[in-house]
Amino acid sequence: MKATSFSGLWLSLCISVMAVLILSGCSQTSTKDHLYQQLGSSAGIEKIVDGLLVEIEQDPQIVHHFRDTDIPRFRKLLIEQLCELSGGPCKYTGASMQESHTGFKITQADFDNLVRHLMKVMTAQNIPIAAQNQLLGMLAPMYGDVVYR
Amino acid sequence: MKALFIALLSLLLSLPAAAGSKIIATGGSTSIEGAAGGGIVPWAVINGYASSDQWSVNSFTSRVGVDDFTLQNFGIGASYNNQWELSLTRQKFNLDTIGGDLQQDVFGLKYHIAGELLYSDLPQISIGLQYKKHRNSGLPFAVGAKNDSGTDVYLAASKVYFAAVAGRNLLLNATVRATKANQLGLLGFGSASDNSYHYMFESSAAILLRPDLAIGIEFRQKPNNLAFADEQHWRDIFVGWFINQNFSLVGGYVDLGSIAGLTQQQGYYLALEATF
Ligand code: HEM
């Protein structure tokens, strides 16, 4: 073993310690209360969903999935869901993610497209990056319930 | 080779910008041996923006300039289904103070086995191989290497943690590589006394200041097979800008330790990638 192995070990150790500290989630509780406000409260969330509906409509890769969807109902449910997730005063009244997406055979590319549209819409509304990331972090784990069902 | 590369690049540039569906930056940059990754470490991500059932092609060029050496890399690659990655890279290593240059070719293959970088608790996990063939066979043998070609096999795990550092997303990557290569293979593979595979640990950590802007650090453990000169671990810090879904630019500062008897090799890293 040469002396340089030490600095290597040291660096890996630093990365691990940093990762553990960060991932232990000190940020979660304090910022969730603010996420709803950072998204612009009810008006902001409605605007996000309306922006998303426009993006979906203009995306030939995914729009076909919504051919038979009751759009006003979908809009209302998505607003409720984002409101509740972000800590707002709402209750989601729709079906589970797995139930509502079964039979559509949504692919990874479809999911990626929707995430990109959401990022674009939130950026256009000047939602801070930290708030965008927090919301994306809440939606990302739903992937398994949404795709290939 | 350079002419071929330029020809291919212009061909790529003339194609319509048919970018895939993946999220910006999630194809990583292209590392020095042609695999999607950071600068010196291959990651589990698949190069380019091809999501499920999509194709992408890419080309890259990068340059590492340290005190007494310059490494230039040119490569092309293709990815399919966010699952398969193929790459072909030529490395040219200029011995600026010693004189002369060395070249080797790297054929790379990567397969995404499990997990999704952004969407699963399990990190994205990929296996890869890099078949390397030296183009100046005399040199590896002259410095005491056993072979002028070799194959590295690696297992990489990568994951993005959302809003992990001051609300910014954090990418962590860990790679284990089985290798016989001396200084990437530029000084051949194995030695008379040690021709066995060694397991090397490599890692990267990056913070995405914006979805298209990353800063990070990397570490790459190196074997030390040759008697004539010490080989030391590599490290770097980098900034990566993913300009759009077709172009990215990475700049960094590298510390490559001792190379061929010349110590404290430090300098810059620059990489440009185009993908369609
Ligand atoms: C994390 C990501 C997603 C969330 C949070 C989400 C949320 C929702 C919600 C709240 C509903 C209404 C549920 C109900 O009718 O009770 C819904 C329905 C639907 N979603 Fe998603 N969704 C996601 C991803 C996707 C993706 C990627 C697609 C396809 C591109 C998609 C396509 C649909 C369709 C077609 C419906 C309507 C189903 C129907 O008409 O009955 N969703 N989604």
Short mmCIF file of N, CA, C and O and ligand atoms in Angstrom, two decimals, chain A residues 62 65-70 73-74 77-78 81-82 85 92-97 100-101 104 106-107 110-112 114-115 138-140 142-143 146-147, ligand 1:
data_model
loop_
_atom_site.label_atom_id
_atom_site.label_comp_id
_atom_site.label_asym_id
_atom_site.label_seq_id
_atom_site.Cartn_x
_atom_site.Cartn_y
_atom_site.Cartn_z
N ILE A 62 -47.61 11.28 -26.47
CA ILE A 62 -48.41 10.82 -25.32
C ILE A 62 -49.89 11.18 -25.37
O ILE A 62 -50.69 10.61 -24.63
N HIS A 65 -52.94 8.67 -25.20
CA HIS A 65 -53.37 7.99 -23.96
C HIS A 65 -54.63 8.65 -23.38
O HIS A 65 -55.41 8.03 -22.67
N PHE A 66 -54.80 9.95 -23.68
CA PHE A 66 -55.89 10.72 -23.07
C PHE A 66 -57.12 10.84 -23.97
O PHE A 66 -58.01 11.64 -23.70
N ARG A 67 -57.15 10.03 -25.03
CA ARG A 67 -58.21 10.12 -26.03
C ARG A 67 -59.60 10.05 -25.39
O ARG A 67 -60.50 10.81 -25.71
N ASP A 68 -59.77 9.11 -24.45
CA ASP A 68 -61.10 8.91 -23.86
C ASP A 68 -61.23 9.48 -22.46
O ASP A 68 -62.15 9.16 -21.72
N THR A 69 -60.26 10.33 -22.08
CA THR A 69 -60.26 10.85 -20.71
C THR A 69 -61.21 12.03 -20.56
O THR A 69 -61.30 12.88 -21.44
N ASP A 70 -61.90 12.04 -19.43
CA ASP A 70 -62.74 13.17 -19.04
C ASP A 70 -61.79 14.24 -18.50
O ASP A 70 -61.38 14.19 -17.34
N ARG A 73 -62.38 16.36 -15.27
CA ARG A 73 -62.25 15.52 -14.07
C ARG A 73 -60.76 15.26 -13.78
O ARG A 73 -60.30 15.37 -12.64
N PHE A 74 -60.01 14.94 -14.84
CA PHE A 74 -58.57 14.69 -14.70
C PHE A 74 -57.87 15.93 -14.15
O PHE A 74 -57.03 15.85 -13.24
N LEU A 77 -58.67 16.35 -10.44
CA LEU A 77 -58.00 15.36 -9.60
C LEU A 77 -56.50 15.64 -9.49
O LEU A 77 -55.90 15.48 -8.43
N LEU A 78 -55.89 16.05 -10.59
CA LEU A 78 -54.46 16.34 -10.57
C LEU A 78 -54.17 17.56 -9.68
O LEU A 78 -53.19 17.57 -8.93
N GLN A 81 -54.40 16.40 -6.16
CA GLN A 81 -53.27 15.56 -5.78
C GLN A 81 -52.02 16.40 -5.51
O GLN A 81 -51.34 16.19 -4.51
N LEU A 82 -51.72 17.36 -6.42
CA LEU A 82 -50.53 18.19 -6.23
C LEU A 82 -50.68 19.06 -4.99
O LEU A 82 -49.72 19.31 -4.25
N LEU A 85 -50.21 16.71 -1.94
CA LEU A 85 -48.80 16.30 -1.85
C LEU A 85 -47.92 17.41 -1.31
O LEU A 85 -46.99 17.17 -0.53
N TYR A 92 -57.16 14.45 -1.90
CA TYR A 92 -57.24 13.79 -3.20
C TYR A 92 -58.38 12.79 -3.18
O TYR A 92 -58.45 11.93 -2.29
N THR A 93 -59.29 12.89 -4.16
CA THR A 93 -60.48 12.03 -4.14
C THR A 93 -60.49 11.01 -5.29
O THR A 93 -61.48 10.32 -5.48
N GLY A 94 -59.39 10.95 -6.04
CA GLY A 94 -59.36 10.03 -7.19
C GLY A 94 -58.91 8.63 -6.81
O GLY A 94 -58.75 8.30 -5.64
N ALA A 95 -58.70 7.84 -7.85
CA ALA A 95 -58.27 6.46 -7.66
C ALA A 95 -56.76 6.41 -7.39
O ALA A 95 -56.06 7.41 -7.57
N SER A 96 -56.29 5.24 -6.96
CA SER A 96 -54.85 5.09 -6.72
C SER A 96 -54.12 5.20 -8.06
O SER A 96 -54.70 5.00 -9.12
N MET A 97 -52.83 5.53 -8.00
CA MET A 97 -52.05 5.68 -9.22
C MET A 97 -52.03 4.38 -10.02
O MET A 97 -52.10 4.39 -11.25
N SER A 100 -55.56 3.90 -11.68
CA SER A 100 -55.93 4.83 -12.75
C SER A 100 -55.03 4.70 -13.98
O SER A 100 -55.40 5.19 -15.04
N HIS A 101 -53.87 4.07 -13.87
CA HIS A 101 -53.00 3.96 -15.04
C HIS A 101 -52.93 2.55 -15.64
O HIS A 101 -52.25 2.34 -16.64
N PHE A 104 -53.23 1.30 -19.74
CA PHE A 104 -52.77 2.31 -20.69
C PHE A 104 -51.39 1.98 -21.28
O PHE A 104 -50.95 2.61 -22.23
N ILE A 106 -48.43 2.67 -20.33
CA ILE A 106 -47.58 3.86 -20.36
C ILE A 106 -46.11 3.42 -20.27
O ILE A 106 -45.77 2.57 -19.45
N THR A 107 -45.28 3.98 -21.15
CA THR A 107 -43.88 3.55 -21.21
C THR A 107 -42.97 4.50 -20.43
O THR A 107 -43.40 5.58 -20.01
N ASP A 110 -42.91 7.77 -22.22
CA ASP A 110 -44.09 8.57 -21.91
C ASP A 110 -43.89 9.30 -20.57
O ASP A 110 -44.18 10.49 -20.44
N PHE A 111 -43.42 8.55 -19.59
CA PHE A 111 -43.22 9.12 -18.26
C PHE A 111 -42.17 10.24 -18.32
O PHE A 111 -42.37 11.32 -17.77
N ASP A 112 -41.04 9.96 -18.99
CA ASP A 112 -39.99 10.98 -19.15
C ASP A 112 -40.56 12.24 -19.81
O ASP A 112 -40.26 13.36 -19.39
N LEU A 114 -43.63 13.38 -19.75
CA LEU A 114 -44.48 14.14 -18.83
C LEU A 114 -43.63 14.89 -17.80
O LEU A 114 -43.93 16.04 -17.47
N VAL A 115 -42.56 14.25 -17.33
CA VAL A 115 -41.67 14.92 -16.36
C VAL A 115 -41.03 16.15 -17.01
O VAL A 115 -40.98 17.22 -16.41
N MET A 138 -41.26 13.85 -5.04
CA MET A 138 -42.46 13.19 -4.52
C MET A 138 -43.17 12.40 -5.62
O MET A 138 -43.83 11.40 -5.35
N LEU A 139 -43.05 12.87 -6.86
CA LEU A 139 -43.73 12.19 -7.97
C LEU A 139 -42.93 11.01 -8.50
O LEU A 139 -43.49 10.00 -8.93
N ALA A 140 -41.58 11.14 -8.47
CA ALA A 140 -40.73 10.11 -9.08
C ALA A 140 -41.02 8.69 -8.56
O ALA A 140 -41.08 7.75 -9.36
N MET A 142 -43.65 7.34 -7.86
CA MET A 142 -44.91 6.78 -8.39
C MET A 142 -44.69 6.05 -9.72
O MET A 142 -45.60 5.40 -10.23
N TYR A 143 -43.48 6.20 -10.26
CA TYR A 143 -43.13 5.59 -11.55
C TYR A 143 -43.60 4.14 -11.65
O TYR A 143 -44.27 3.76 -12.61
N VAL A 146 -47.21 3.60 -12.30
CA VAL A 146 -47.78 4.22 -13.50
C VAL A 146 -47.41 3.49 -14.80
O VAL A 146 -48.25 3.31 -15.68
N VAL A 147 -46.13 3.05 -14.90
CA VAL A 147 -45.67 2.52 -16.20
C VAL A 147 -45.87 1.02 -16.36
O VAL A 147 -45.91 0.28 -15.38
C1 HEM C 1 -46.12 10.69 -11.30
C2 HEM C 1 -46.71 10.88 -12.44
C3 HEM C 1 -48.22 10.90 -12.61
C4 HEM C 1 -49.17 11.37 -11.75
C5 HEM C 1 -48.98 11.99 -10.38
C6 HEM C 1 -50.44 11.16 -12.40
C7 HEM C 1 -51.68 11.52 -11.86
C8 HEM C 1 -52.89 11.17 -12.38
C9 HEM C 1 -54.17 11.38 -11.74
C10 HEM C 1 -54.38 12.08 -10.41
C11 HEM C 1 -55.12 10.85 -12.55
C12 HEM C 1 -56.61 10.80 -12.30
C13 HEM C 1 -56.93 9.54 -11.54
C14 HEM C 1 -58.42 9.17 -11.57
O1 HEM C 1 -59.00 9.24 -12.67
O2 HEM C 1 -58.96 8.80 -10.52
C15 HEM C 1 -54.45 10.34 -13.71
C16 HEM C 1 -55.07 9.76 -14.77
C17 HEM C 1 -54.43 9.52 -15.97
N1 HEM C 1 -53.09 9.55 -16.21
FE1 HEM C 1 -51.68 10.03 -14.92
N2 HEM C 1 -50.24 10.59 -13.62
C18 HEM C 1 -48.90 10.44 -13.79
C19 HEM C 1 -48.25 9.94 -14.90
C20 HEM C 1 -48.89 9.69 -16.09
C21 HEM C 1 -48.22 9.45 -17.35
C22 HEM C 1 -46.71 9.41 -17.56
C23 HEM C 1 -49.20 9.27 -18.27
C24 HEM C 1 -49.04 9.02 -19.74
C25 HEM C 1 -48.31 9.77 -20.50
C26 HEM C 1 -50.47 9.37 -17.60
C27 HEM C 1 -51.68 9.21 -18.20
C28 HEM C 1 -52.88 9.25 -17.54
C29 HEM C 1 -54.16 9.00 -18.17
C30 HEM C 1 -54.37 8.66 -19.65
C31 HEM C 1 -55.14 9.18 -17.20
C32 HEM C 1 -56.64 9.12 -17.38
C33 HEM C 1 -57.17 7.79 -17.09
C34 HEM C 1 -58.64 7.76 -17.43
O3 HEM C 1 -59.04 8.42 -18.39
O4 HEM C 1 -59.35 7.05 -16.74
N3 HEM C 1 -50.24 9.64 -16.29
N4 HEM C 1 -53.09 10.54 -13.58
#
